[in-house]
Short mmCIF file of C-alpha atoms and ligand atoms in Angstrom, two decimals:
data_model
loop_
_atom_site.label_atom_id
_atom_site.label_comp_id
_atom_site.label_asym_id
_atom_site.label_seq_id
_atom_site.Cartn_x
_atom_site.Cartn_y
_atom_site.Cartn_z
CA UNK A 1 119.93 77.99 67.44
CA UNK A 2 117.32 78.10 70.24
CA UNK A 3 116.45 81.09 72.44
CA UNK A 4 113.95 78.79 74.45
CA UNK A 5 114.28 75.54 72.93
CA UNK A 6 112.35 73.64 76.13
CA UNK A 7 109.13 75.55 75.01
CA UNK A 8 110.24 75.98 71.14
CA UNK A 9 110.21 72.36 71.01
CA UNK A 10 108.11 71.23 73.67
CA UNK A 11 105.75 68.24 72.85
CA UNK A 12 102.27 69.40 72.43
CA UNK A 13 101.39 68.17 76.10
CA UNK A 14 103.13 70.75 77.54
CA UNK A 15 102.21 73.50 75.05
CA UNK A 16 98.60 72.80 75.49
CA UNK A 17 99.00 72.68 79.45
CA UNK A 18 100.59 76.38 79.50
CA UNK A 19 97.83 77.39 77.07
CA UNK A 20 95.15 75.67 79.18
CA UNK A 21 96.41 77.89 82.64
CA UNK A 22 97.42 80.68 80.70
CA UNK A 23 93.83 81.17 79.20
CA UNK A 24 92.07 79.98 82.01
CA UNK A 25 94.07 83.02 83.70
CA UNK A 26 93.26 85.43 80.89
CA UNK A 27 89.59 84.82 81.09
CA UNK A 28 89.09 85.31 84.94
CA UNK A 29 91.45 88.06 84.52
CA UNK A 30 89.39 89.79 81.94
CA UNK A 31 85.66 88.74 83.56
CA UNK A 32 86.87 90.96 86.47
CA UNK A 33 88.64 93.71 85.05
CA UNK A 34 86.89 94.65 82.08
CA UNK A 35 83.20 95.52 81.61
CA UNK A 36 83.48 95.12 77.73
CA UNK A 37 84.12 91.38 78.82
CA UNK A 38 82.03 90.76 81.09
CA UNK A 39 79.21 92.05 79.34
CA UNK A 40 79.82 90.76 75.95
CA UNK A 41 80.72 86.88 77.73
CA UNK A 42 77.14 87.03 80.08
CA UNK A 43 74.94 87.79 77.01
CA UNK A 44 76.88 84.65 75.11
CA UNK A 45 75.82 82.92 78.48
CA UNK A 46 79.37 81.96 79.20
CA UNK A 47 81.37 81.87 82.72
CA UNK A 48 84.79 81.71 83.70
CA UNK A 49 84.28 78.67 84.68
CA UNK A 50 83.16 77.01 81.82
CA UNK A 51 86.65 77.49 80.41
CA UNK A 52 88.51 74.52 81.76
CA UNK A 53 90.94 73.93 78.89
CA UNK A 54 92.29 75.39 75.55
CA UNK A 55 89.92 72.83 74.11
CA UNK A 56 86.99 75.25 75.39
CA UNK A 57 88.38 78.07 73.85
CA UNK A 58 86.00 78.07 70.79
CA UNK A 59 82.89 78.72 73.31
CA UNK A 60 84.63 82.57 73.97
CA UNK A 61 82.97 85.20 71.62
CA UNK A 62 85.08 86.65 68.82
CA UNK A 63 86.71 89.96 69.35
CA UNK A 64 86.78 92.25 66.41
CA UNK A 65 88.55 95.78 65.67
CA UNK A 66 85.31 97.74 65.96
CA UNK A 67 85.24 96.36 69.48
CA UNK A 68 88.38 98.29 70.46
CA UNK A 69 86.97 101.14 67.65
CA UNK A 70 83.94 101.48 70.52
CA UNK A 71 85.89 101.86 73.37
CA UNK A 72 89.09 104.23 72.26
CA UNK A 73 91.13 104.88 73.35
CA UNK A 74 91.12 102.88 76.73
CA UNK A 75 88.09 101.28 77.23
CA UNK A 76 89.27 97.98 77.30
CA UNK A 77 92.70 97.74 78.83
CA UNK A 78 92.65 95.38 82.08
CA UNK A 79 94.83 97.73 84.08
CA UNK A 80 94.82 100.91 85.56
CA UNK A 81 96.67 103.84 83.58
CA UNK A 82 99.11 104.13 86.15
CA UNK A 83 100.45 100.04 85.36
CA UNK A 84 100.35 101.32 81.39
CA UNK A 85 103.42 102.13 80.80
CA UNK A 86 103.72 102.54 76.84
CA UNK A 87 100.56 102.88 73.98
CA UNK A 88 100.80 101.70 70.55
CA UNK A 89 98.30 102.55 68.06
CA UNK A 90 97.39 101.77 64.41
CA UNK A 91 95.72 103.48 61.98
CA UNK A 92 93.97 101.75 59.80
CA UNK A 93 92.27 102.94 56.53
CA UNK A 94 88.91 104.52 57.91
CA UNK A 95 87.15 105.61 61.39
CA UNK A 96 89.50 106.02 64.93
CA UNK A 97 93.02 103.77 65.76
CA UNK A 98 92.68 101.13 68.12
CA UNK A 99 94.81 101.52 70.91
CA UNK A 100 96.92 99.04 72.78
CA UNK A 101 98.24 99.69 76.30
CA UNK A 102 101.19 97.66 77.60
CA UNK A 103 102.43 97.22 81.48
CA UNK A 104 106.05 96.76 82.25
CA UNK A 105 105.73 92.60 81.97
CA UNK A 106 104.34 93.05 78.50
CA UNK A 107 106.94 94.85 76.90
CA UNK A 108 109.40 92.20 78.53
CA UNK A 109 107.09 89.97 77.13
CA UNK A 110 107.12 91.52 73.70
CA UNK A 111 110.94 91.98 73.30
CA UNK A 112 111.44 87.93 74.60
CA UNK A 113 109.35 87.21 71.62
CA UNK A 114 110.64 89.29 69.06
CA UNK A 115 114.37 87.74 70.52
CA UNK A 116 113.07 84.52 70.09
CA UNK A 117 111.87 85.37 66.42
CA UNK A 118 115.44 87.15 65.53
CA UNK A 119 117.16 84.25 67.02
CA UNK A 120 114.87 81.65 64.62
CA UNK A 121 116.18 83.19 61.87
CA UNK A 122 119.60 83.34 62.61
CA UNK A 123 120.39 85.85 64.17
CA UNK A 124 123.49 86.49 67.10
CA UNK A 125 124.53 89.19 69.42
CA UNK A 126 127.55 89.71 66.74
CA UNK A 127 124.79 91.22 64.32
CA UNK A 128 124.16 94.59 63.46
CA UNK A 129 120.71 95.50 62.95
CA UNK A 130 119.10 98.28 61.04
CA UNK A 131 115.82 98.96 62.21
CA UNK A 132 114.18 100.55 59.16
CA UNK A 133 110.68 100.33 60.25
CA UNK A 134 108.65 103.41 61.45
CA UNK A 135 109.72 104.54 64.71
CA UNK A 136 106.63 106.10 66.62
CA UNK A 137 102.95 104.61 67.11
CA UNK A 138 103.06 102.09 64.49
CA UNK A 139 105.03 98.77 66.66
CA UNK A 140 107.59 97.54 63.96
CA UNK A 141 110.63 100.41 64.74
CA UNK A 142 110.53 99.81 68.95
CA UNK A 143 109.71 96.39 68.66
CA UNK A 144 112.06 95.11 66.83
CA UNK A 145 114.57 97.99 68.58
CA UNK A 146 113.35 96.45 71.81
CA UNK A 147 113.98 92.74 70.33
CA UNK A 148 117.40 93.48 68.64
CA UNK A 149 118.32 94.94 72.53
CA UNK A 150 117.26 91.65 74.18
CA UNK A 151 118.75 89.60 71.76
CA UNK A 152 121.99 91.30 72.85
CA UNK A 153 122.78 92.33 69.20
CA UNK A 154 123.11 96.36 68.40
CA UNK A 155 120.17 98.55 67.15
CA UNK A 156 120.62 100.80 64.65
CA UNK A 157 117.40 103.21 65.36
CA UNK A 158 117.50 104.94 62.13
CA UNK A 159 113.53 104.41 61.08
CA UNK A 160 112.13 104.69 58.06
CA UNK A 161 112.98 106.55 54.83
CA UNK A 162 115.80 108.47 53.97
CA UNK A 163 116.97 106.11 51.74
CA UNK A 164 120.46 107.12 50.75
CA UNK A 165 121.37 107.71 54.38
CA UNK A 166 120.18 103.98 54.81
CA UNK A 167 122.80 102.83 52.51
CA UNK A 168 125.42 105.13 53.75
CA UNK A 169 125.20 103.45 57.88
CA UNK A 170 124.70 99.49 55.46
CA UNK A 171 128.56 100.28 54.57
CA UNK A 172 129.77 102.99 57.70
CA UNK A 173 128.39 100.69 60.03
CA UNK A 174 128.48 97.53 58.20
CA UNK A 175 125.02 96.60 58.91
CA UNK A 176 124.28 92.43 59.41
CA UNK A 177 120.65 92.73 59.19
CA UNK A 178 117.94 95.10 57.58
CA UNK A 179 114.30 95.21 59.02
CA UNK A 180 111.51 97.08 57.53
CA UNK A 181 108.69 96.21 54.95
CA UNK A 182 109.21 94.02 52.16
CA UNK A 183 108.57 96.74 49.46
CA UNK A 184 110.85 99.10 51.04
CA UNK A 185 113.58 96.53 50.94
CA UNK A 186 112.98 96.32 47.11
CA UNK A 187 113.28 100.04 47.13
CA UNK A 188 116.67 100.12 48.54
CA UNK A 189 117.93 97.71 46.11
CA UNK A 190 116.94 99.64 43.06
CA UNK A 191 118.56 102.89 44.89
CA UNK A 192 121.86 100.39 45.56
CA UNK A 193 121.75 100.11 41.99
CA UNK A 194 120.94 103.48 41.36
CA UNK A 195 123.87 104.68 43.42
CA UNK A 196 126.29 102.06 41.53
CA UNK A 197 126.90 99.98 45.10
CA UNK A 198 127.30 96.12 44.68
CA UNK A 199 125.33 94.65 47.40
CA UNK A 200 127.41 92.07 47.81
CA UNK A 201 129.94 94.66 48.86
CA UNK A 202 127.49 94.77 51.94
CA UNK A 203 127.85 92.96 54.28
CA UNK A 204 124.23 92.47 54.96
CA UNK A 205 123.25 88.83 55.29
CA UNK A 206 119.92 88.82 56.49
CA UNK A 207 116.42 91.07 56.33
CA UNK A 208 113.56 90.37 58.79
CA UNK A 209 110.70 91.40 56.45
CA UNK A 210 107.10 91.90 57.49
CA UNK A 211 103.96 94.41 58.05
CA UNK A 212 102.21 93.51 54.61
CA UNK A 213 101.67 90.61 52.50
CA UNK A 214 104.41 89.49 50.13
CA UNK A 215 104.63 86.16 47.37
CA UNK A 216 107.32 83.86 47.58
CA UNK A 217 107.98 85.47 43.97
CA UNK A 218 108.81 88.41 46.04
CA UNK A 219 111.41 86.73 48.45
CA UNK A 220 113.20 85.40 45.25
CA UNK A 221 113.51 88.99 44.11
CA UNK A 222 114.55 90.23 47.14
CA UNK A 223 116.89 87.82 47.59
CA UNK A 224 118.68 87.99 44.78
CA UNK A 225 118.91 91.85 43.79
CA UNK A 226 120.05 92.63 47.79
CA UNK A 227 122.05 88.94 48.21
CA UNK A 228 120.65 88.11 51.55
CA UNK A 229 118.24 85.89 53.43
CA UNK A 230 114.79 86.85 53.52
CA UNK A 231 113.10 86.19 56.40
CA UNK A 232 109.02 86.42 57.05
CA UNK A 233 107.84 88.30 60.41
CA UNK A 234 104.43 88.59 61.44
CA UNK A 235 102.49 90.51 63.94
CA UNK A 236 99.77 92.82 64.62
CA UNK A 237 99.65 95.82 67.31
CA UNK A 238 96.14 94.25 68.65
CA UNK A 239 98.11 90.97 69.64
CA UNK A 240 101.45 92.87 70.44
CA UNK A 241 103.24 94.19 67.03
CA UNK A 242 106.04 91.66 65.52
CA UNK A 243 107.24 88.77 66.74
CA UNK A 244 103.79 87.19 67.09
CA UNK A 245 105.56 84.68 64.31
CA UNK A 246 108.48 84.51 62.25
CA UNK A 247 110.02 82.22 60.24
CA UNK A 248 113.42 79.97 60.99
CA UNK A 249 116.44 79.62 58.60
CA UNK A 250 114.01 76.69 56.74
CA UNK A 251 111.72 79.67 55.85
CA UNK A 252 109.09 76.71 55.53
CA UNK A 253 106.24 78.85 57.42
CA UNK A 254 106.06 81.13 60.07
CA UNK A 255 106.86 79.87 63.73
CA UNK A 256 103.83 80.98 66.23
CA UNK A 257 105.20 82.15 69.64
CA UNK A 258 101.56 80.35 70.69
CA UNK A 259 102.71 79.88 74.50
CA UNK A 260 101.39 83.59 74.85
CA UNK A 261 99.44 83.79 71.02
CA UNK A 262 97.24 81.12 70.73
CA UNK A 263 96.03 80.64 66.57
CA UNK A 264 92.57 79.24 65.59
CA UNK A 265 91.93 79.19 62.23
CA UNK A 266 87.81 79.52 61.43
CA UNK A 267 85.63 80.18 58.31
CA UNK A 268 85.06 83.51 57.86
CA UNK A 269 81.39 82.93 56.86
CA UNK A 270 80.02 80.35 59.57
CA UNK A 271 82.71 81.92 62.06
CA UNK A 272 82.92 78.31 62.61
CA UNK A 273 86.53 76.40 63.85
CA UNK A 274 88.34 74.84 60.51
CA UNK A 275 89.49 71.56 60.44
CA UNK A 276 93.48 71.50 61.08
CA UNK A 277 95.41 72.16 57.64
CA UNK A 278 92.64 74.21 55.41
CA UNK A 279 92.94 77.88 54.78
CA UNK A 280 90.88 80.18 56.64
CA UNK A 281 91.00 83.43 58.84
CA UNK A 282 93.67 83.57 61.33
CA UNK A 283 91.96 84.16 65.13
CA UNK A 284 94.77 85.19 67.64
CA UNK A 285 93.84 85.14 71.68
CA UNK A 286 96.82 86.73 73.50
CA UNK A 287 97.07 84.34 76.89
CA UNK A 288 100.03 85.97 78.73
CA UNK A 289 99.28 89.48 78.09
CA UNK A 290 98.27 92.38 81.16
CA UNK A 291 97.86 95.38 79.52
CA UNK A 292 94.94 94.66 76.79
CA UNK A 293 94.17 91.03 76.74
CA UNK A 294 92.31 89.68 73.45
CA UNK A 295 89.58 86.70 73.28
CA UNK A 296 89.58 85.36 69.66
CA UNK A 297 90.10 88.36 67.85
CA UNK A 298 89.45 87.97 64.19
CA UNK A 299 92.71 89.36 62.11
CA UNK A 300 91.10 88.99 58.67
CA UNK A 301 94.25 87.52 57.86
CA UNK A 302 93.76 84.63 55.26
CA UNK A 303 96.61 81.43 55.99
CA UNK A 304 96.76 77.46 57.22
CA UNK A 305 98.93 76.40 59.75
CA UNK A 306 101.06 73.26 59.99
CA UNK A 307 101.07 71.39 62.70
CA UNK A 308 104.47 69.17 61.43
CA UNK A 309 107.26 69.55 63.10
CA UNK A 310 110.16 71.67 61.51
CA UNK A 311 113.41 70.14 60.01
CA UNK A 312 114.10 73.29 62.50
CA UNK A 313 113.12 70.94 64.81
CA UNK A 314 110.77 73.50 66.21
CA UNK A 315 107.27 71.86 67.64
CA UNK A 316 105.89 75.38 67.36
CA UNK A 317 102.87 75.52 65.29
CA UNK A 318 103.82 77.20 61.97
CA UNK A 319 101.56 79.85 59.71
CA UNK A 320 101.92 79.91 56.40
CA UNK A 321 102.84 83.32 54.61
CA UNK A 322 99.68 84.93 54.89
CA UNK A 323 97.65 84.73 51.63
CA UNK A 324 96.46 88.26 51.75
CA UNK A 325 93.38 89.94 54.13
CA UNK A 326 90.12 89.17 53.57
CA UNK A 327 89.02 92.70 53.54
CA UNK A 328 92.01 93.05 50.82
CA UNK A 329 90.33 90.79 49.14
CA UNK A 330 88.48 92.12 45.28
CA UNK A 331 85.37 90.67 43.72
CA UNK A 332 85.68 91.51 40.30
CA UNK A 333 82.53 90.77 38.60
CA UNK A 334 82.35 87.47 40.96
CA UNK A 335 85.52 86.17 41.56
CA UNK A 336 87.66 86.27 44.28
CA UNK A 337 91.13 88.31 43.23
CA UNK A 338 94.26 88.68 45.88
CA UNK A 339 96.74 91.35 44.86
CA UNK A 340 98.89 88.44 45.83
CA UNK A 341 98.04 86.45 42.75
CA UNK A 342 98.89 89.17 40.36
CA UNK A 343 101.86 89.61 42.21
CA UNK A 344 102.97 86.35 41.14
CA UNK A 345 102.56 86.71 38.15
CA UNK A 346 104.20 89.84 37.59
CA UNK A 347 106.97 89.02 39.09
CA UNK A 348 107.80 85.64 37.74
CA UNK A 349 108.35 87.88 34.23
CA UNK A 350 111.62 89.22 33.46
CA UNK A 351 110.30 92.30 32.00
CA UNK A 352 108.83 93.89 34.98
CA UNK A 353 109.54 95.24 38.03
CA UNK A 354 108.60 94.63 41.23
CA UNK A 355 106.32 97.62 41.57
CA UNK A 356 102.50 97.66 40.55
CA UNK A 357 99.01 98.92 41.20
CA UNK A 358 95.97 97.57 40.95
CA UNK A 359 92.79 100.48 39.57
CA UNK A 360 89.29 98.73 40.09
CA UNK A 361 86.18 101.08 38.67
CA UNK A 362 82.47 100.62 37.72
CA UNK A 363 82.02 101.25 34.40
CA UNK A 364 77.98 100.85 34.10
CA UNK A 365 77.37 97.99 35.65
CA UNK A 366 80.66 96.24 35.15
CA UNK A 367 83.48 95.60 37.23
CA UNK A 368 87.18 96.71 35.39
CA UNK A 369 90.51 95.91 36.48
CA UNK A 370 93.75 97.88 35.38
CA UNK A 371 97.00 96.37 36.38
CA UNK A 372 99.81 99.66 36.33
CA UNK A 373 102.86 97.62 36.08
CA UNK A 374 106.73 99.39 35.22
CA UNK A 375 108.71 97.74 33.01
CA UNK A 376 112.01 97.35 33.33
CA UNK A 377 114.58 99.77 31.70
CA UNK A 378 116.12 97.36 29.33
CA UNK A 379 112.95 96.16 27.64
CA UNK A 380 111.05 100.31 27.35
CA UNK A 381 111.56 100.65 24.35
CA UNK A 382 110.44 103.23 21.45
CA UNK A 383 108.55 100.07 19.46
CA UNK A 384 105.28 100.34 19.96
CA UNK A 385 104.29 97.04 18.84
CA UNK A 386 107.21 95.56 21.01
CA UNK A 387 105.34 97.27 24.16
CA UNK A 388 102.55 95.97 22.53
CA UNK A 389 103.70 92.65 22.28
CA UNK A 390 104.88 92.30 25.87
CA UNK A 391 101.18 93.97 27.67
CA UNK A 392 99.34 91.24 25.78
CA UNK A 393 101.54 88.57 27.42
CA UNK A 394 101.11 90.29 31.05
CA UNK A 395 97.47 90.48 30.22
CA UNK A 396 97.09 86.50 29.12
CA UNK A 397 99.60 85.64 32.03
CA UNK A 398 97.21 86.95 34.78
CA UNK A 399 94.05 86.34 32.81
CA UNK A 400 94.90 82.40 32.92
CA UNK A 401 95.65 83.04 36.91
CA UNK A 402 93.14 84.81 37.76
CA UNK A 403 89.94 84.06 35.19
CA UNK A 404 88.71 86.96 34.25
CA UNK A 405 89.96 89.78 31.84
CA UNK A 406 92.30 92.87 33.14
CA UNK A 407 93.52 95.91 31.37
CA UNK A 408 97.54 95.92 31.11
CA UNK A 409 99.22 99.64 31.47
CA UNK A 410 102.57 99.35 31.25
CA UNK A 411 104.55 102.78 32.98
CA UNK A 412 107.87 103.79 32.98
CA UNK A 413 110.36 102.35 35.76
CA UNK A 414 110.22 104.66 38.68
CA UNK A 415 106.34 106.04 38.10
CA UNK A 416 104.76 103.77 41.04
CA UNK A 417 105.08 105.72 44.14
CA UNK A 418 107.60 104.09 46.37
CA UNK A 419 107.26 104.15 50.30
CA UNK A 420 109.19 103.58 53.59
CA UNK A 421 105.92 101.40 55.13
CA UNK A 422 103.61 99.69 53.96
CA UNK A 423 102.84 99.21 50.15
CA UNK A 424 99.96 100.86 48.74
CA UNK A 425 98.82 98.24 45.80
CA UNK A 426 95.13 98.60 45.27
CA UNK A 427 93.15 101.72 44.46
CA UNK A 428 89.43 100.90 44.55
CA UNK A 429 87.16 103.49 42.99
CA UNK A 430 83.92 101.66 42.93
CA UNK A 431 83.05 102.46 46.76
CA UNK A 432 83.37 106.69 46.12
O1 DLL B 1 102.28 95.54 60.83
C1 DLL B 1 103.20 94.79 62.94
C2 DLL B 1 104.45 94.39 62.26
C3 DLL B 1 105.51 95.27 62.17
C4 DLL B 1 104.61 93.10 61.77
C5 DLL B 1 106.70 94.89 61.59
C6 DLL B 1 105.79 92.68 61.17
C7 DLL B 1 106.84 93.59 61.08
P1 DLL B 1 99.78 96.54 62.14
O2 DLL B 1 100.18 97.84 61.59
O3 DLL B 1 98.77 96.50 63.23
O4 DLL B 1 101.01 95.77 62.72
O5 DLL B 1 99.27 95.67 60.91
C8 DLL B 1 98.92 94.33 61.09
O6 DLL B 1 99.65 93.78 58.84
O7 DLL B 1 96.94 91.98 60.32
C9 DLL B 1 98.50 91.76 58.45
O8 DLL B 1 97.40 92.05 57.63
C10 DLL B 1 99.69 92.61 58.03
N1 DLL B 1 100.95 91.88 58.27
C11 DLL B 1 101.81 92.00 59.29
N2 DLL B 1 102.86 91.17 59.11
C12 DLL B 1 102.64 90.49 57.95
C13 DLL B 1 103.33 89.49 57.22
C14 DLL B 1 102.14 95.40 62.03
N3 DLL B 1 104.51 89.01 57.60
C15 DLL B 1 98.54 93.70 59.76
N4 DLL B 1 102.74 89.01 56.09
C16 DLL B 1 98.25 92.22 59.88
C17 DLL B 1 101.56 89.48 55.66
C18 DLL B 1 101.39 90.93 57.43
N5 DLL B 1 100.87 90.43 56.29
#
């Protein structure tokens, strides 16, 4: 099923030629509208008119968040406030939100896309959707609301949290489709269970999951314990919220909606372009947006993309499931850890469950590593050598993955905080 199938798969001519004018656009757009631009592309020496292509695009400088940090809230939106007709903000971990404006054409714009996305991965105006992401200035509740509306399916606005009320509109309301983070969707399941409900008594058949990393190892769990399809989204407010990519029914890589996002992948060291295929951070410029155009703005997302066509038969350049952030990223006494790896391996074990955290500390001059990880009810037992038994094989398991050692605490099921957004995983000390 194809929302736009003459651009979805369009031969790369044609892609290229609407990125080409659609850039060329942005750029003159931007030169004119917005100091920010105009100074930061005369000090790189670099007009309008040197863009003539997409193929120029790598002669743009990079955008970065502290860019938009610098100019909150407005500073560098390309319209007046009067053509802003709704603001989105995220938070972040430190220092002010970056703000993103959006005129009337982008949030048609956004909702096509996020349509497009639902559509991908299977979704009809028969479904039912419950829209469990936050509602508010974070972008995943209204823009997948906004989506599910264009798509012609039904919303169900019911945002995030309250749990059991959750399950209660999944059987009232016979819900199709669930949409909110990956970790809250494992949280649901384990109050399903909890509550006694088969899931299969559901009649949910698909969840569009996104807004933090999460391992194929993951999917498989999520499959299974709610019976569905799981389905990868991706997005970021800067660009637009979700729908920037999403996965099809193949779930072989995330589609990129790159007639208005256009990907670069570049080393995150040289800043220089990657060769097609090798993993590197993800560098989005928005080409068809009004409100808050962005040059190459550096997501610190880690991925590859594939330029293969789908057995979809998409054309659409596809991401892969994003490998983690690079400012996620730990170096433990030298080497390069991704809560994603551990992830893996945790959840490839029987014993545990899907919920862990990850305690880095200095101790002297030494790096340490504690993996918090519950075990499941079955295997707690009273033994303690059995408990014993089973930390030692976590610890060897992600020692082999990862190279270096780690400290195992194994914690009752249910300790791990659980929450409606985005997973917390890692708790760094070392920088306090
Ligand atoms: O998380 C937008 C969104 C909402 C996407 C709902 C998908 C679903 P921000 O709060 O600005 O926007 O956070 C963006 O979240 O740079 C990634 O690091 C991460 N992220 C988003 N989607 C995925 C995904 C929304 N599918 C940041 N896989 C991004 C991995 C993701 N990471």
């Amino acid at each position: 099923m194809f929302w736009t199938k003459e651009i979805e798969c369009a031969p790369r001519e044609i892609i290229s030629k609407i990125q080409s004018e659609r850039l060329i656009n942005t750029v003159n757009r931007v030169y004119k509208n917005v100091p920010y631009y105009r100074k930061k592309m005369d000090s790189s020496g670099i007009k309008p008119s040197d863009i003539l292509s997409i193929d120029d695009i790598s002669k743009l400088p990079f955008t970065n968040k502290d860019d938009l940090r610098n100019n909150y809230p407005f500073g560098t939106f390309a319209l007046p406030m009067d053509q802003i007709i709704r603001v989105h903000a995220s938070s972040g971990t430190t220092g002010r939100p970056t703000v993103v404006g959006y005129s009337k054409n982008d949030i048609e714009m956004w909702s096509e896309n996020v349509a497009r996305c639902l559509c991908m991965a299977g979704l009809t105006q028969n479904d039912m959707v419950q829209v469990a992401y936050g509602y508010g200035l974070f972008t995943g509740g209204l823009g997948l609301h906004y989506g599910t509306e264009h798509l012609g399916a039904t919303a169900i606005p019911i945002s995030g949290g309250n749990t059991q009320k959750q399950i209660q509109l999944m059987q009232d309301f016979g819900s199709t489709v669930i949409c909110c983070t990956p970790s809250y969707a494992l949280y649901i399941a384990e109050v399903l269970n909890e509550m006694g409900i088969d899931p299969a008594s559901l009649k949910l058949r698909v969840g569009i999951f996104g807004a933090e990393p999460w391992s194929e190892s993951m999917r498989k769990e999520i499959e299974q314990k709610l019976k569905i399809k799981a389905i990868d989204i991706y997005g970021l407010s800067e660009i637009v919220g979700p729908g920037v990519s999403c996965e099809c029914t193949y779930q072989a890589g995330m589609h990129v909606n790159e007639d208005h996002f256009y990907p670069e992948i570049i080393d995150p060291e040289t800043l220089q372009p990657l060769p097609p295929g090798e993993i590197g951070e993800l560098v989005f410029s928005t080409i068809s947006k009004e409100g808050i155009p962005l040059l190459r703005y550096r997501t610190r997302d880690l991925t590859r993309l594939i330029f293969d066509q789908c057995e979809c038969g998409r054309t659409l350049v596809r991401m892969e499931k994003c490998k983690g952030r690079s400012d996620d990223m730990l170096i433990i006494r030298g080497v390069n850890v991704f809560p994603s790896q551990i992830e893996s391996v945790l959840l490839e074990m029987s014993e545990t469950e899907p919920h862990y955290l990850l305690i880095v500390e200095r101790e002297g001059n030494l790096d340490t590593l504690k993996v918090q990880v519950e075990v499941q009810e079955q295997f707690f037992s009273d033994e303690i050598k059995e408990l014993q038994n089973l930390s030692k094989k976590i610890k060897s398991n992600i020692e082999s993955t990862l190279g270096i050692s780690v400290t195992v605490q194994l914690v009752e099921p249910r300790t791990i905080e659980r929450t409606a957004g985005k997973a917390k995983r890692v708790i760094d000390k070392r920088q306090t």
